Coordinates of C-alpha atoms and ligand atoms in Angstrom, one line a residue:
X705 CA 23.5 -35.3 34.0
X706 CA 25.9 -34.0 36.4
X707 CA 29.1 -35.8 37.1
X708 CA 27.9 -36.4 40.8
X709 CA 24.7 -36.7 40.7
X710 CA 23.1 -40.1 41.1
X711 CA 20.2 -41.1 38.7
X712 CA 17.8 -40.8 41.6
X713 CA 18.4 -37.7 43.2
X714 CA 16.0 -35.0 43.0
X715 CA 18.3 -32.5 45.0
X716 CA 21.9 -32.8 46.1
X717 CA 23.3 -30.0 48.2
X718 CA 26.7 -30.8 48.7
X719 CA 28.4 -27.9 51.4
X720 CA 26.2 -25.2 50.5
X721 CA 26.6 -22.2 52.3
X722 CA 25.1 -18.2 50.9
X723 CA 26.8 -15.6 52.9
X724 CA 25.2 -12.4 52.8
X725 CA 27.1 -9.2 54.6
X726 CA 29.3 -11.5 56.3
X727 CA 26.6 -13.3 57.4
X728 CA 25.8 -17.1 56.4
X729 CA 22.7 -17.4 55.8
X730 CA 22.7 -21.1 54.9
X731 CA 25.6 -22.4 57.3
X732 CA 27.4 -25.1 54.8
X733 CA 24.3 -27.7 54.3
X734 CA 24.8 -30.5 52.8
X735 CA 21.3 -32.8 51.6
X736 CA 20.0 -34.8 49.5
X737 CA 16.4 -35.5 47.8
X738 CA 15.9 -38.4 46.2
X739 CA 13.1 -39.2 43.8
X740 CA 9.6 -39.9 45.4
X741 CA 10.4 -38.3 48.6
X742 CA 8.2 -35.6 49.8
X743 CA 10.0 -33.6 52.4
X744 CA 9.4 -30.5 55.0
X745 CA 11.9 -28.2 55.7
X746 CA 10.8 -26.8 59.4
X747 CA 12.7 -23.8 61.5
X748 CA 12.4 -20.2 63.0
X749 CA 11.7 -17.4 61.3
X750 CA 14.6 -16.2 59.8
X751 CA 16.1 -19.5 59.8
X752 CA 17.1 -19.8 56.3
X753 CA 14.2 -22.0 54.7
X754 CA 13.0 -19.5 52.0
X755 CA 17.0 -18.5 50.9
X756 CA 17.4 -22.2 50.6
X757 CA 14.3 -22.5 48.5
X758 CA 15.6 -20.1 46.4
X759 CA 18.7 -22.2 45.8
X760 CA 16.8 -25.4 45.1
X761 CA 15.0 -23.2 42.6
X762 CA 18.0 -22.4 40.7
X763 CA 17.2 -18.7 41.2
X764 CA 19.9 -18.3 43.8
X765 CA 23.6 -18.9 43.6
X766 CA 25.0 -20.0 46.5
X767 CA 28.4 -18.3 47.4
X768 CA 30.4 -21.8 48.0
X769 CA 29.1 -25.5 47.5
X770 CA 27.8 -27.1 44.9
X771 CA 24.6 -28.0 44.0
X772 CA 22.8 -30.4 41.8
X773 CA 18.9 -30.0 40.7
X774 CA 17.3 -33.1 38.9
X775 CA 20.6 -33.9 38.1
X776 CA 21.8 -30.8 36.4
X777 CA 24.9 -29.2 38.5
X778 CA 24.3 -25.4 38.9
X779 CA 26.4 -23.6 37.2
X780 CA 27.1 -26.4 33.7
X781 CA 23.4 -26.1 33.0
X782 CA 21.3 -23.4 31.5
X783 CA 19.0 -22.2 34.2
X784 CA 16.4 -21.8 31.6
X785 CA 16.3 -25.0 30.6
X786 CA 15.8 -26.0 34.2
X787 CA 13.1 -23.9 35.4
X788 CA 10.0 -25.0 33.6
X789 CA 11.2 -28.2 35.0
X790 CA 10.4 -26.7 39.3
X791 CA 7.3 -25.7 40.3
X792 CA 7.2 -23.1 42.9
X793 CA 4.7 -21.5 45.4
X794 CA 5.4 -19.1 47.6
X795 CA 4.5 -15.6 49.3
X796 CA 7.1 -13.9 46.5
X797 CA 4.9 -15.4 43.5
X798 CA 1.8 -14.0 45.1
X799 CA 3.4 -10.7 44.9
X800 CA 4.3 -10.9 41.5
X801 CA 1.0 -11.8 39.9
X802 CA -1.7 -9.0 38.1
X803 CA -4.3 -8.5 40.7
X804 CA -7.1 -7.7 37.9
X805 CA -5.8 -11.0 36.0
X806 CA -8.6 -13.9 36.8
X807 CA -8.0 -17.3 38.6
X808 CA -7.8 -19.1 35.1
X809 CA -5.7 -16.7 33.1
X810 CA -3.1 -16.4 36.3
X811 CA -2.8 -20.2 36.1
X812 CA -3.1 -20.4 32.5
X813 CA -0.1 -17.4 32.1
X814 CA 2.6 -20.2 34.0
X815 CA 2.1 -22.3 30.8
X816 CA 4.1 -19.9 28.6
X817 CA 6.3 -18.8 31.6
X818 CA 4.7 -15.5 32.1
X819 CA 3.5 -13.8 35.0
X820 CA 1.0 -11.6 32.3
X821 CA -1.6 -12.6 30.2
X822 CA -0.8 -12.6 26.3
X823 CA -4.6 -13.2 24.8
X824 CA -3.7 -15.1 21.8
X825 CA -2.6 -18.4 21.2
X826 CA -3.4 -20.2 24.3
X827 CA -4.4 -23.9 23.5
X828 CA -7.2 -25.5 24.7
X829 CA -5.6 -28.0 25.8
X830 CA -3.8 -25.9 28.6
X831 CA -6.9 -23.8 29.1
X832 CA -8.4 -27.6 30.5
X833 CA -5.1 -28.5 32.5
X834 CA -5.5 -25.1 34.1
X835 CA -9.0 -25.8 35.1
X836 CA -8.6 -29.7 36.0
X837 CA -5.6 -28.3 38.2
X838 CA -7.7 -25.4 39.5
X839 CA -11.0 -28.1 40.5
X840 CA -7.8 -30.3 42.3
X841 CA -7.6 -27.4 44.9
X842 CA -10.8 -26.7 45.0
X843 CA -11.2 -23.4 42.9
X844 CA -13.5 -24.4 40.6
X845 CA -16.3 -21.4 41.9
X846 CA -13.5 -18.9 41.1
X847 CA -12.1 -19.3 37.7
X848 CA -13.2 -15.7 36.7
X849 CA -13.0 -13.8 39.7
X850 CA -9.9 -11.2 39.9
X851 CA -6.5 -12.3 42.0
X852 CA -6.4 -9.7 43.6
X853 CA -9.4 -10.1 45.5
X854 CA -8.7 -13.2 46.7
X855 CA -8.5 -14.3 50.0
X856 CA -5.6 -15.4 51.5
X857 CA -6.4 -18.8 51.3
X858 CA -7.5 -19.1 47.4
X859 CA -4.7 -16.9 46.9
X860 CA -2.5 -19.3 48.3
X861 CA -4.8 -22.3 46.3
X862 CA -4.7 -20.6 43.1
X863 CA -0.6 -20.3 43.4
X864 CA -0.9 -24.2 44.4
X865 CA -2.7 -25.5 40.8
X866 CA -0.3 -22.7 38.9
X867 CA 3.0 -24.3 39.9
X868 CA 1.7 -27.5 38.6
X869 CA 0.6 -25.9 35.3
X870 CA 3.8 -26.5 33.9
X871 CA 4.1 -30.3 34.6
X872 CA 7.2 -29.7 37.3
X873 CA 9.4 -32.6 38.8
X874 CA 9.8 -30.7 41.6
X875 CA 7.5 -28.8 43.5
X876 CA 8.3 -26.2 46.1
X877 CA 5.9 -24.9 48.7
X878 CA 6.4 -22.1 50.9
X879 CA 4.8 -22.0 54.0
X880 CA 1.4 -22.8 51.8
X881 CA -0.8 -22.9 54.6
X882 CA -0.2 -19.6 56.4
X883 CA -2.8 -17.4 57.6
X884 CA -5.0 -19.9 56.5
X885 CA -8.0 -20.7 59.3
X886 CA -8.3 -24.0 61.1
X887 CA -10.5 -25.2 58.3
X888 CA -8.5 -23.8 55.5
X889 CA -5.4 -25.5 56.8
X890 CA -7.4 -28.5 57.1
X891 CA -8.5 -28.4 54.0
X892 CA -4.8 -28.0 52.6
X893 CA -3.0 -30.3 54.4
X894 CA -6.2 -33.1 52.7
X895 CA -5.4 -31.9 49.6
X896 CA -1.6 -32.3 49.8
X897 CA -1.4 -35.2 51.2
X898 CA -3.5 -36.4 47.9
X899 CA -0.9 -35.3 46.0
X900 CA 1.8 -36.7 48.4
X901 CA 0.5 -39.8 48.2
X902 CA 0.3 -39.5 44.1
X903 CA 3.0 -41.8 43.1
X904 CA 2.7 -39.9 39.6
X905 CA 3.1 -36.8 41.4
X906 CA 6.2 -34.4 41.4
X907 CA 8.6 -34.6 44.0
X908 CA 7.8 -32.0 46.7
X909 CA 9.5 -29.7 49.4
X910 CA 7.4 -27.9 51.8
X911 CA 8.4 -25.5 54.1
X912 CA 6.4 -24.7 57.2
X913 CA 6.6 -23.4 60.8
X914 CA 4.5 -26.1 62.4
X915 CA 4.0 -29.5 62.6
X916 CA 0.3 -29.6 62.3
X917 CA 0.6 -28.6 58.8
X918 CA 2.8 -31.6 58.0
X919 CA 0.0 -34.0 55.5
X920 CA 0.2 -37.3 55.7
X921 CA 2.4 -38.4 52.4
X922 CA 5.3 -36.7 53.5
X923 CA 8.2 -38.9 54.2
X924 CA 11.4 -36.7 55.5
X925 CA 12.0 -33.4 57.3
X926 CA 14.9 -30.8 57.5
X927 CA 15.3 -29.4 60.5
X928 CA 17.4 -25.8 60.3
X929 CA 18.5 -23.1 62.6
X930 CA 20.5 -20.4 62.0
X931 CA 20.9 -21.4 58.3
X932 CA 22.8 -24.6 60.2
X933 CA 20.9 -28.5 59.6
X934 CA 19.7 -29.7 63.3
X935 CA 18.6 -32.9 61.7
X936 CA 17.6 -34.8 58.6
X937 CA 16.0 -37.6 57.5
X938 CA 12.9 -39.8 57.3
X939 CA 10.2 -38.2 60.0
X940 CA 9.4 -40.9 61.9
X941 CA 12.9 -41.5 63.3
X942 CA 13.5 -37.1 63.1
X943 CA 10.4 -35.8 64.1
X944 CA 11.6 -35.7 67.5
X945 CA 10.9 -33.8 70.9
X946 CA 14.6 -33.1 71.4
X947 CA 15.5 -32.4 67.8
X948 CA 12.4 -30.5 67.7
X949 CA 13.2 -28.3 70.9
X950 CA 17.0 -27.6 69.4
X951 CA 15.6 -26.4 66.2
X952 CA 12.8 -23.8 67.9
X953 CA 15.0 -23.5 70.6
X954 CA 12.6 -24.0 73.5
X955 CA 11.7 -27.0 75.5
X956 CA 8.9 -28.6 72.9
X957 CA 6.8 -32.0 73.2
X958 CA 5.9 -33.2 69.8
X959 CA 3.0 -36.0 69.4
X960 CA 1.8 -38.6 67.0
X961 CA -1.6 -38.9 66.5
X962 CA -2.4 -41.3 63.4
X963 CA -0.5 -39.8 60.6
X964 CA -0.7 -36.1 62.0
X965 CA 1.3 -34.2 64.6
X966 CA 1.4 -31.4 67.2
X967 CA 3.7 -29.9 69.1
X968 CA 3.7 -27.7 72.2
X969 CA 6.3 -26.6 74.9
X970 CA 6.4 -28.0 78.3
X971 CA 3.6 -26.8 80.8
X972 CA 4.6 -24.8 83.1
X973 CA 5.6 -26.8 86.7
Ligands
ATP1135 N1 19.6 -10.5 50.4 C1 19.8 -10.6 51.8 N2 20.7 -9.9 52.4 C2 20.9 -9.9 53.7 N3 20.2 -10.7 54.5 C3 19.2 -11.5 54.0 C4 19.0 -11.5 52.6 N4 17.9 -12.3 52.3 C5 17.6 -12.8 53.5 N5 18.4 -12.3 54.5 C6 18.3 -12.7 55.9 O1 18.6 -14.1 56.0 C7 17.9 -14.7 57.0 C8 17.2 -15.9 56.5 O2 16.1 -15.5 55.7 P1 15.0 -16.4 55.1 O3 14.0 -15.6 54.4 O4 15.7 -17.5 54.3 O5 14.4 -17.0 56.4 P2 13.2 -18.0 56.6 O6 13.7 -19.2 57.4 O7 12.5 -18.2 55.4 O8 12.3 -17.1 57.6 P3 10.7 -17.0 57.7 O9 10.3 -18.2 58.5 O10 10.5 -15.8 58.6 O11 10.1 -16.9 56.4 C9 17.1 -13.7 57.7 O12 17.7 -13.2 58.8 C10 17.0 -12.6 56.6 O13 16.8 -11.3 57.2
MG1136 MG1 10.6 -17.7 54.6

Protein backbone atom coordinates (compact mmCIF):
# COMPACT_ATOMS: atom_id res chain seq x y z
CA UNK A 1 0.00 0.00 0.00
CA UNK A 2 1.00 3.42 -0.54
CA UNK A 3 0.85 5.94 2.13
CA UNK A 4 -1.80 7.92 0.08
CA UNK A 5 -3.56 5.80 -1.44
CA UNK A 6 -7.07 4.92 -0.30
CA UNK A 7 -8.14 1.19 -0.27
CA UNK A 8 -10.36 1.84 -3.12
CA UNK A 9 -8.52 3.58 -5.63
CA UNK A 10 -7.69 1.91 -8.73
CA UNK A 11 -5.56 5.03 -10.00
CA UNK A 12 -4.61 8.23 -8.24
CA UNK A 13 -2.73 10.89 -10.29
CA UNK A 14 -1.87 13.40 -8.00
CA UNK A 15 -0.21 16.67 -10.19
CA UNK A 16 1.18 14.69 -12.91
CA UNK A 17 2.78 16.46 -15.49
CA UNK A 18 5.62 14.55 -18.35
CA UNK A 19 7.48 17.22 -20.08
CA UNK A 20 9.11 16.22 -23.06
CA UNK A 21 11.59 18.96 -24.96
CA UNK A 22 10.17 21.62 -22.90
CA UNK A 23 6.96 20.61 -23.82
CA UNK A 24 4.27 19.15 -21.27
CA UNK A 25 2.81 16.74 -22.64
CA UNK A 26 0.51 15.86 -19.71
CA UNK A 27 -0.18 19.48 -18.24
CA UNK A 28 -0.18 18.73 -14.23
CA UNK A 29 -3.34 16.23 -14.05
CA UNK A 30 -4.52 15.33 -11.16
CA UNK A 31 -7.38 11.98 -11.12
CA UNK A 32 -8.52 9.50 -9.61
CA UNK A 33 -10.02 5.86 -10.43
CA UNK A 34 -11.65 4.21 -7.97
CA UNK A 35 -12.60 0.48 -7.94
CA UNK A 36 -15.55 -0.55 -10.30
CA UNK A 37 -15.46 2.46 -12.37
CA UNK A 38 -15.04 2.03 -16.00
CA UNK A 39 -13.90 5.24 -17.49
CA UNK A 40 -13.14 6.92 -21.13
CA UNK A 41 -10.46 9.22 -21.56
CA UNK A 42 -11.63 11.27 -24.86
CA UNK A 43 -9.45 14.34 -26.74
CA UNK A 44 -7.66 15.32 -29.96
CA UNK A 45 -5.16 13.68 -31.46
CA UNK A 46 -2.17 14.57 -29.90
CA UNK A 47 -3.84 15.38 -26.82
CA UNK A 48 -1.93 13.31 -24.46
CA UNK A 49 -4.32 10.17 -23.93
CA UNK A 50 -1.76 7.46 -25.08
CA UNK A 51 1.41 9.25 -22.94
CA UNK A 52 -0.93 9.13 -20.04
CA UNK A 53 -1.74 5.50 -20.61
CA UNK A 54 1.64 4.85 -20.56
CA UNK A 55 1.89 6.35 -17.04
CA UNK A 56 -1.07 4.46 -15.70
CA UNK A 57 0.79 1.49 -17.04
CA UNK A 58 3.69 1.98 -15.01
CA UNK A 59 5.78 1.99 -18.12
CA UNK A 60 6.29 5.77 -18.08
CA UNK A 61 7.65 7.95 -15.42
CA UNK A 62 6.22 11.03 -15.24
CA UNK A 63 8.73 13.99 -14.79
CA UNK A 64 6.93 15.63 -11.57
CA UNK A 65 3.80 14.26 -9.60
CA UNK A 66 3.17 11.39 -8.09
CA UNK A 67 1.27 8.61 -8.87
CA UNK A 68 -0.38 5.70 -7.28
CA UNK A 69 -1.45 2.30 -9.29
CA UNK A 70 -3.72 -0.25 -7.28
CA UNK A 71 -2.34 1.27 -4.53
CA UNK A 72 1.34 0.86 -5.13
CA UNK A 73 3.08 4.53 -5.37
CA UNK A 74 5.46 4.63 -8.47
CA UNK A 75 8.59 4.74 -7.68
CA UNK A 76 8.42 2.44 -3.81
CA UNK A 77 7.15 -0.51 -5.76
CA UNK A 78 8.83 -2.93 -8.16
CA UNK A 79 7.36 -2.34 -11.54
CA UNK A 80 7.60 -5.92 -12.08
CA UNK A 81 5.60 -6.83 -9.59
CA UNK A 82 2.93 -4.51 -10.76
CA UNK A 83 2.63 -5.30 -14.34
CA UNK A 84 1.13 -8.65 -14.57
CA UNK A 85 -1.30 -6.98 -12.34
CA UNK A 86 -2.55 -4.22 -15.81
CA UNK A 87 -3.79 -5.44 -18.81
CA UNK A 88 -3.16 -3.38 -21.81
CA UNK A 89 -4.27 -3.07 -25.42
CA UNK A 90 -3.18 -0.83 -27.67
CA UNK A 91 -1.82 -0.03 -31.37
CA UNK A 92 1.95 -0.32 -29.65
CA UNK A 93 1.17 -4.10 -28.54
CA UNK A 94 -0.08 -4.86 -32.00
CA UNK A 95 3.22 -3.89 -33.21
CA UNK A 96 5.15 -5.87 -30.98
CA UNK A 97 3.55 -9.29 -31.58
CA UNK A 98 5.12 -12.28 -34.24
CA UNK A 99 3.05 -12.01 -37.17
CA UNK A 100 3.59 -15.90 -38.06
CA UNK A 101 2.55 -16.60 -34.23
CA UNK A 102 -1.27 -18.00 -34.28
CA UNK A 103 -4.36 -16.33 -32.44
CA UNK A 104 -3.97 -18.88 -29.49
CA UNK A 105 -0.24 -18.90 -28.99
CA UNK A 106 -0.15 -14.83 -29.17
CA UNK A 107 -2.77 -14.96 -26.40
CA UNK A 108 -1.44 -17.87 -24.73
CA UNK A 109 2.42 -16.09 -24.86
CA UNK A 110 0.88 -13.02 -22.23
CA UNK A 111 0.52 -15.85 -19.59
CA UNK A 112 4.24 -16.13 -19.09
CA UNK A 113 4.77 -12.42 -19.94
CA UNK A 114 6.23 -12.88 -23.29
CA UNK A 115 5.57 -11.40 -26.56
CA UNK A 116 7.21 -15.07 -28.19
CA UNK A 117 6.17 -18.35 -28.07
CA UNK A 118 8.37 -20.75 -25.80
CA UNK A 119 6.72 -24.41 -26.88
CA UNK A 120 7.08 -26.19 -23.72
CA UNK A 121 5.47 -26.05 -20.55
CA UNK A 122 2.33 -24.28 -21.20
CA UNK A 123 -0.51 -25.64 -18.95
CA UNK A 124 -3.62 -26.68 -20.02
CA UNK A 125 -5.20 -24.88 -17.97
CA UNK A 126 -4.05 -21.52 -19.70
CA UNK A 127 -4.25 -23.03 -23.11
CA UNK A 128 -8.42 -23.16 -22.04
CA UNK A 129 -8.42 -19.44 -20.46
CA UNK A 130 -6.80 -18.38 -23.77
CA UNK A 131 -9.53 -19.95 -25.75
CA UNK A 132 -12.58 -19.11 -23.32
CA UNK A 133 -11.10 -15.50 -23.51
CA UNK A 134 -10.54 -15.75 -27.28
CA UNK A 135 -14.67 -17.26 -27.82
CA UNK A 136 -15.52 -13.89 -25.36
CA UNK A 137 -14.50 -11.71 -28.37
CA UNK A 138 -15.58 -13.66 -30.78
CA UNK A 139 -12.40 -15.39 -32.24
CA UNK A 140 -13.21 -18.64 -31.84
CA UNK A 141 -13.00 -19.42 -36.03
CA UNK A 142 -9.35 -18.04 -35.78
CA UNK A 143 -7.40 -19.73 -33.11
CA UNK A 144 -4.81 -21.09 -35.71
CA UNK A 145 -4.70 -18.63 -38.28
CA UNK A 146 -1.32 -16.32 -38.32
CA UNK A 147 -1.44 -12.60 -36.52
CA UNK A 148 -0.20 -11.17 -39.00
CA UNK A 149 -2.81 -11.73 -41.31
CA UNK A 150 -5.37 -10.44 -39.39
CA UNK A 151 -7.60 -7.87 -40.05
CA UNK A 152 -7.70 -4.93 -38.31
CA UNK A 153 -10.51 -5.68 -36.40
CA UNK A 154 -9.48 -9.33 -35.03
CA UNK A 155 -6.22 -7.80 -34.68
CA UNK A 156 -7.57 -5.46 -32.46
CA UNK A 157 -10.03 -8.58 -30.84
CA UNK A 158 -7.22 -10.89 -30.47
CA UNK A 159 -5.09 -7.91 -28.41
CA UNK A 160 -8.65 -7.62 -26.40
CA UNK A 161 -8.76 -11.48 -24.92
CA UNK A 162 -4.65 -11.33 -24.57
CA UNK A 163 -4.66 -8.45 -21.96
CA UNK A 164 -7.12 -10.39 -19.98
CA UNK A 165 -4.97 -13.52 -20.17
CA UNK A 166 -3.19 -12.62 -17.29
CA UNK A 167 -6.17 -11.96 -14.91
CA UNK A 168 -5.50 -7.90 -14.74
CA UNK A 169 -7.17 -5.48 -12.22
CA UNK A 170 -6.89 -2.96 -14.56
CA UNK A 171 -7.46 -2.99 -18.05
CA UNK A 172 -6.33 -0.31 -20.55
CA UNK A 173 -7.74 0.13 -23.96
CA UNK A 174 -6.48 2.17 -26.60
CA UNK A 175 -8.58 3.48 -29.05
CA UNK A 176 -9.86 -0.41 -29.43
CA UNK A 177 -12.28 0.31 -32.01
CA UNK A 178 -10.37 2.18 -34.58
CA UNK A 179 -10.55 1.47 -38.19
CA UNK A 180 -13.04 -0.86 -37.27
CA UNK A 181 -16.41 -0.73 -39.79
CA UNK A 182 -19.77 0.32 -38.51
CA UNK A 183 -20.42 -3.35 -37.75
CA UNK A 184 -17.12 -4.04 -36.21
CA UNK A 185 -17.47 -1.16 -33.88
CA UNK A 186 -20.81 -2.28 -33.13
CA UNK A 187 -19.88 -5.43 -32.41
CA UNK A 188 -17.08 -4.00 -29.94
CA UNK A 189 -18.77 -1.55 -28.14
CA UNK A 190 -21.64 -5.00 -27.33
CA UNK A 191 -18.88 -6.84 -26.29
CA UNK A 192 -17.37 -4.26 -23.88
CA UNK A 193 -20.07 -3.15 -22.47
CA UNK A 194 -20.52 -7.06 -21.32
CA UNK A 195 -17.52 -6.75 -19.71
CA UNK A 196 -18.35 -3.24 -18.32
CA UNK A 197 -21.20 -4.38 -16.83
CA UNK A 198 -19.25 -7.58 -15.29
CA UNK A 199 -19.10 -6.72 -11.73
CA UNK A 200 -16.20 -9.47 -11.55
CA UNK A 201 -14.62 -7.70 -14.23
CA UNK A 202 -11.34 -5.60 -14.07
CA UNK A 203 -11.44 -2.08 -13.69
CA UNK A 204 -11.19 -0.49 -17.22
CA UNK A 205 -9.85 2.78 -18.99
CA UNK A 206 -10.70 3.31 -22.57
CA UNK A 207 -9.49 5.76 -24.64
CA UNK A 208 -11.23 6.91 -27.78
CA UNK A 209 -11.89 9.77 -30.19
CA UNK A 210 -15.64 9.54 -30.37
CA UNK A 211 -18.40 9.22 -28.43
CA UNK A 212 -20.21 6.57 -30.38
CA UNK A 213 -17.71 4.14 -29.22
CA UNK A 214 -18.53 4.89 -25.61
CA UNK A 215 -20.48 1.13 -24.48
CA UNK A 216 -22.94 1.21 -22.20
CA UNK A 217 -21.21 0.12 -18.70
CA UNK A 218 -19.02 2.92 -18.68
CA UNK A 219 -19.53 5.25 -15.83
CA UNK A 220 -16.91 8.39 -16.03
CA UNK A 221 -14.96 10.29 -18.72
CA UNK A 222 -11.74 12.37 -18.85
CA UNK A 223 -11.89 14.98 -20.96
CA UNK A 224 -8.12 16.35 -22.06
CA UNK A 225 -6.66 18.93 -24.33
CA UNK A 226 -3.36 19.85 -24.68
CA UNK A 227 -2.20 17.25 -22.03
CA UNK A 228 -4.53 19.83 -19.69
CA UNK A 229 -8.00 17.97 -17.90
CA UNK A 230 -11.29 19.97 -19.53
CA UNK A 231 -13.40 17.90 -17.25
CA UNK A 232 -13.84 14.82 -15.14
CA UNK A 233 -16.29 12.85 -13.70
CA UNK A 234 -19.31 10.59 -13.93
CA UNK A 235 -20.70 10.95 -17.84
CA UNK A 236 -23.98 11.75 -17.36
CA UNK A 237 -23.28 15.11 -15.54
CA UNK A 238 -19.67 15.53 -18.02
CA UNK A 239 -20.65 14.29 -21.18
CA UNK A 240 -21.58 17.66 -22.17
CA UNK A 241 -22.10 19.82 -25.35
CA UNK A 242 -19.98 22.64 -23.95
CA UNK A 243 -17.40 20.52 -22.23
CA UNK A 244 -17.41 18.47 -25.26
CA UNK A 245 -16.86 21.53 -27.81
CA UNK A 246 -13.77 22.91 -25.30
CA UNK A 247 -12.11 19.60 -25.52
CA UNK A 248 -12.33 19.22 -29.63
CA UNK A 249 -12.29 22.70 -29.80
CA UNK A 250 -15.18 23.32 -32.24
CA UNK A 251 -18.77 24.12 -31.60
CA UNK A 252 -20.13 20.21 -30.95
CA UNK A 253 -23.76 18.97 -30.05
CA UNK A 254 -23.58 15.80 -28.19
CA UNK A 255 -26.95 13.46 -27.80
CA UNK A 256 -28.30 10.75 -25.64
CA UNK A 257 -30.04 8.18 -27.19
CA UNK A 258 -30.75 5.17 -24.57
CA UNK A 259 -27.34 4.37 -23.21
CA UNK A 260 -25.41 5.48 -26.41
CA UNK A 261 -24.23 8.86 -27.74
CA UNK A 262 -23.31 10.98 -30.77
CA UNK A 263 -21.89 13.94 -31.31
CA UNK A 264 -21.68 16.41 -34.22
CA UNK A 265 -20.79 20.15 -34.73
CA UNK A 266 -23.42 22.77 -35.28
CA UNK A 267 -25.05 22.86 -38.89
CA UNK A 268 -24.14 25.32 -40.69
CA UNK A 269 -26.75 28.64 -40.51
N1 LIG B 1 8.82 10.88 -26.54
C1 LIG B 1 8.25 11.98 -27.00
N2 LIG B 1 8.98 13.10 -27.20
C2 LIG B 1 8.41 14.24 -27.68
N3 LIG B 1 7.09 14.35 -27.91
C3 LIG B 1 6.32 13.28 -27.72
C4 LIG B 1 6.84 12.04 -27.25
N4 LIG B 1 5.83 11.16 -27.16
C5 LIG B 1 4.72 11.82 -27.55
N5 LIG B 1 5.01 13.09 -27.89
C6 LIG B 1 4.05 14.14 -28.32
O1 LIG B 1 3.15 14.30 -27.24
C7 LIG B 1 1.86 14.63 -27.69
C8 LIG B 1 0.87 13.68 -27.08
O2 LIG B 1 1.07 12.40 -27.63
P1 LIG B 1 0.06 11.21 -27.34
O3 LIG B 1 0.52 10.06 -28.15
O4 LIG B 1 -0.05 11.01 -25.88
O5 LIG B 1 -1.29 11.82 -27.91
P2 LIG B 1 -2.71 11.13 -28.07
O6 LIG B 1 -3.70 11.95 -27.31
O7 LIG B 1 -2.63 9.69 -27.74
O8 LIG B 1 -2.97 11.35 -29.64
P3 LIG B 1 -3.71 10.39 -30.69
O9 LIG B 1 -5.17 10.65 -30.50
O10 LIG B 1 -3.25 10.93 -32.03
O11 LIG B 1 -3.31 8.98 -30.45
C9 LIG B 1 1.93 14.58 -29.21
O12 LIG B 1 2.05 15.89 -29.69
C10 LIG B 1 3.19 13.77 -29.49
O13 LIG B 1 3.78 14.16 -30.70
MG1 LIG C 1 -2.86 7.91 -28.81
Amino acid sequence: MGDNALMSDVLELVDVSVVRDGRALVDQVSWSVAEGERWVILGPNGAGKTTLLNVASSYLFPTTGTVSILGDKLGGVDVFDLRPRIGMAGAAMAEKMPRRQTVLETVLTAAYGMTATWHEGYEQVDEDRARAFLDRLGMNDFLDRKFGTLSEGERKRTLIARAMMSDPELLLLDEPAAGLDLGGREDLVRRLGRLARDPIAPSMIMVTHHVEEIAPGFTHVLMIRQGKVVAAGPLELELTSRNLSLCFGLPLVVERRGDRYTAAGLPLS
